[in-house]
Amino acid sequence: MLLESHPPYPPFTRATAMAKVKAAEDAWNTRDPHRVAMAYTVDTVWRTGDTFLMGRNNVIQFLSRTWSWQRDYALRENLWGFDGNRIGVRFQYEWHDTSGQWWRSYGSELWEYADNGLMARRESSVNDVRIEEWARRIFGPRPAWQCSAESPLR
């Protein structure tokens, strides 16, 4: 039997917590629900806004549905804090709906990891703000020169 793992492993240092945040951002920016879900335990527990999920397969279904109407999704995440097997991040992402209206979504997430480096729990709070297309500032995956940049509050 193949054991799943996803280094780095807890307990986290600043460097390993930042590596987890960067890896998550990179995976989510692929908009591939299967690739994203492989970073989570098979029995992962999620809260995303008012949606509660349990299990990797439900995560795949949720992300597939979400990205069917959140078009051209592009994410930025910043490490907010870490302790032991937990990481807190703040994030922003931009997307447009099927009518072409652009949105910027702001939020924070709490992540809890199993010993094998897979995320066992994810709690996410998010608020969506309408923006004009000219106001966009997130265009696909983060370029290397921007890797340590903090996202502005607005």
Short mmCIF file of C-alpha atoms in Angstrom, two decimals:
data_model
loop_
_atom_site.label_atom_id
_atom_site.label_comp_id
_atom_site.label_asym_id
_atom_site.label_seq_id
_atom_site.Cartn_x
_atom_site.Cartn_y
_atom_site.Cartn_z
CA MET A 1 0.00 0.00 0.00
CA LEU A 2 1.33 3.43 -0.94
CA LEU A 3 1.33 5.82 1.98
CA GLU A 4 0.39 9.37 1.09
CA SER A 5 2.50 12.23 2.31
CA HIS A 6 3.13 15.80 1.34
CA PRO A 7 6.25 17.44 2.81
CA PRO A 8 7.08 19.63 4.57
CA TYR A 9 5.72 18.02 7.72
CA PRO A 10 4.60 19.59 10.98
CA PRO A 11 5.66 21.05 13.29
CA PHE A 12 6.25 24.01 11.00
CA THR A 13 8.98 26.60 11.00
CA ARG A 14 8.47 29.95 9.31
CA ALA A 15 10.23 28.61 6.20
CA THR A 16 8.20 25.37 6.03
CA ALA A 17 4.91 27.21 6.71
CA MET A 18 5.71 29.60 3.86
CA ALA A 19 6.50 26.61 1.63
CA LYS A 20 3.06 25.13 2.43
CA VAL A 21 1.36 28.43 1.58
CA LYS A 22 3.27 28.72 -1.71
CA ALA A 23 2.49 25.12 -2.65
CA ALA A 24 -1.21 25.65 -1.90
CA GLU A 25 -1.33 28.84 -3.97
CA ASP A 26 0.42 27.15 -6.88
CA ALA A 27 -1.94 24.14 -6.79
CA TRP A 28 -5.12 26.22 -6.53
CA ASN A 29 -3.99 28.41 -9.45
CA THR A 30 -4.01 25.32 -11.69
CA ARG A 31 -7.81 25.19 -11.18
CA ASP A 32 -7.46 21.40 -11.24
CA PRO A 33 -9.76 20.00 -8.51
CA HIS A 34 -8.00 16.62 -8.51
CA ARG A 35 -4.53 18.15 -8.07
CA VAL A 36 -5.75 20.49 -5.32
CA ALA A 37 -7.54 17.68 -3.47
CA MET A 38 -4.38 15.53 -3.27
CA ALA A 39 -3.00 17.96 -0.65
CA TYR A 40 -5.83 16.96 1.72
CA THR A 41 -6.40 13.82 3.76
CA VAL A 42 -8.97 11.36 2.43
CA ASP A 43 -11.24 12.29 5.37
CA THR A 44 -10.50 16.03 5.34
CA VAL A 45 -13.06 18.34 6.95
CA TRP A 46 -13.85 21.70 5.36
CA ARG A 47 -15.91 24.76 6.07
CA THR A 48 -16.01 27.26 3.24
CA GLY A 49 -18.42 30.06 4.10
CA ASP A 50 -21.72 28.30 4.76
CA THR A 51 -20.68 25.07 3.03
CA PHE A 52 -19.49 22.11 5.10
CA LEU A 53 -17.67 19.21 3.42
CA MET A 54 -16.11 15.96 4.51
CA GLY A 55 -13.80 13.87 2.39
CA ARG A 56 -11.51 14.38 -0.57
CA ASN A 57 -14.12 13.28 -3.12
CA ASN A 58 -16.54 15.96 -1.87
CA VAL A 59 -13.74 18.54 -2.15
CA ILE A 60 -13.24 17.55 -5.80
CA GLN A 61 -16.96 17.89 -6.50
CA PHE A 62 -17.16 21.24 -4.69
CA LEU A 63 -14.18 22.71 -6.55
CA SER A 64 -15.45 21.42 -9.90
CA ARG A 65 -18.81 23.13 -9.32
CA THR A 66 -17.23 26.34 -8.02
CA TRP A 67 -14.77 26.71 -10.89
CA SER A 68 -17.54 26.11 -13.42
CA TRP A 69 -18.92 29.55 -12.55
CA GLN A 70 -15.85 31.28 -11.06
CA ARG A 71 -14.03 31.77 -14.35
CA ASP A 72 -10.35 32.72 -14.72
CA TYR A 73 -9.81 32.26 -10.97
CA ALA A 74 -6.41 33.55 -9.80
CA LEU A 75 -5.28 33.40 -6.14
CA ARG A 76 -2.77 35.10 -3.85
CA GLU A 77 -2.15 33.77 -0.33
CA ASN A 78 -0.03 35.23 2.45
CA LEU A 79 1.13 33.50 5.63
CA TRP A 80 -0.59 35.09 8.62
CA GLY A 81 0.70 32.85 11.41
CA PHE A 82 1.67 29.29 12.33
CA ASP A 83 2.07 27.06 15.39
CA GLY A 84 2.81 23.36 15.50
CA ASN A 85 0.61 21.71 12.87
CA ARG A 86 -1.53 24.78 12.17
CA ILE A 87 -1.20 27.60 9.64
CA GLY A 88 -3.31 30.73 9.21
CA VAL A 89 -3.42 32.56 5.89
CA ARG A 90 -5.13 35.56 4.39
CA PHE A 91 -5.98 35.46 0.73
CA GLN A 92 -7.40 37.32 -2.22
CA TYR A 93 -8.52 35.94 -5.51
CA GLU A 94 -10.15 37.37 -8.60
CA TRP A 95 -12.56 35.78 -11.00
CA HIS A 96 -15.47 36.61 -13.23
CA ASP A 97 -18.90 35.05 -13.30
CA THR A 98 -20.64 33.68 -16.37
CA SER A 99 -22.08 37.13 -17.18
CA GLY A 100 -18.57 38.65 -17.27
CA GLN A 101 -18.78 40.54 -13.94
CA TRP A 102 -15.39 40.60 -12.19
CA TRP A 103 -15.05 39.96 -8.45
CA ARG A 104 -12.28 40.12 -5.87
CA SER A 105 -12.75 37.73 -2.98
CA TYR A 106 -11.04 38.44 0.35
CA GLY A 107 -10.70 36.07 3.25
CA SER A 108 -8.79 34.09 5.78
CA GLU A 109 -8.24 30.38 6.29
CA LEU A 110 -7.20 28.18 9.17
CA TRP A 111 -5.38 25.00 8.19
CA GLU A 112 -4.62 21.97 10.36
CA TYR A 113 -2.25 19.26 9.14
CA ALA A 114 -1.87 15.57 9.84
CA ASP A 115 1.59 14.20 10.62
CA ASN A 116 1.98 13.13 6.96
CA GLY A 117 1.81 16.76 5.78
CA LEU A 118 -1.70 16.50 4.28
CA MET A 119 -4.31 19.02 5.37
CA ALA A 120 -6.90 17.42 7.65
CA ARG A 121 -8.99 20.52 8.35
CA ARG A 122 -9.65 23.74 6.45
CA GLU A 123 -11.86 26.56 7.65
CA SER A 124 -12.37 29.43 5.23
CA SER A 125 -14.22 32.73 5.51
CA VAL A 126 -14.60 34.78 2.34
CA ASN A 127 -16.27 37.98 1.15
CA ASP A 128 -16.84 38.86 -2.49
CA VAL A 129 -16.52 42.45 -3.76
CA ARG A 130 -17.57 43.55 -7.24
CA ILE A 131 -14.76 45.12 -9.23
CA GLU A 132 -14.45 46.57 -12.70
CA GLU A 133 -12.20 44.70 -15.11
CA TRP A 134 -9.77 47.66 -15.19
CA ALA A 135 -9.32 47.31 -11.38
CA ARG A 136 -7.95 43.76 -11.61
CA ARG A 137 -4.49 43.14 -10.20
CA ILE A 138 -4.22 39.34 -10.08
CA PHE A 139 -3.49 37.79 -13.46
CA GLY A 140 -2.81 34.07 -13.17
CA PRO A 141 -0.07 32.43 -11.12
CA ARG A 142 2.24 34.72 -9.14
CA PRO A 143 5.41 35.66 -11.02
CA ALA A 144 8.68 34.81 -9.25
CA TRP A 145 9.52 38.48 -8.63
CA GLN A 146 6.28 38.81 -6.61
CA CYS A 147 6.69 35.72 -4.41
CA SER A 148 7.22 37.55 -1.11
CA ALA A 149 4.82 40.44 -1.83
CA GLU A 150 1.99 40.97 0.63
CA SER A 151 -1.45 41.52 -0.87
CA PRO A 152 -2.81 45.03 -0.26
CA LEU A 153 -5.79 45.36 2.08
CA ARG A 154 -8.02 46.76 -0.68
#
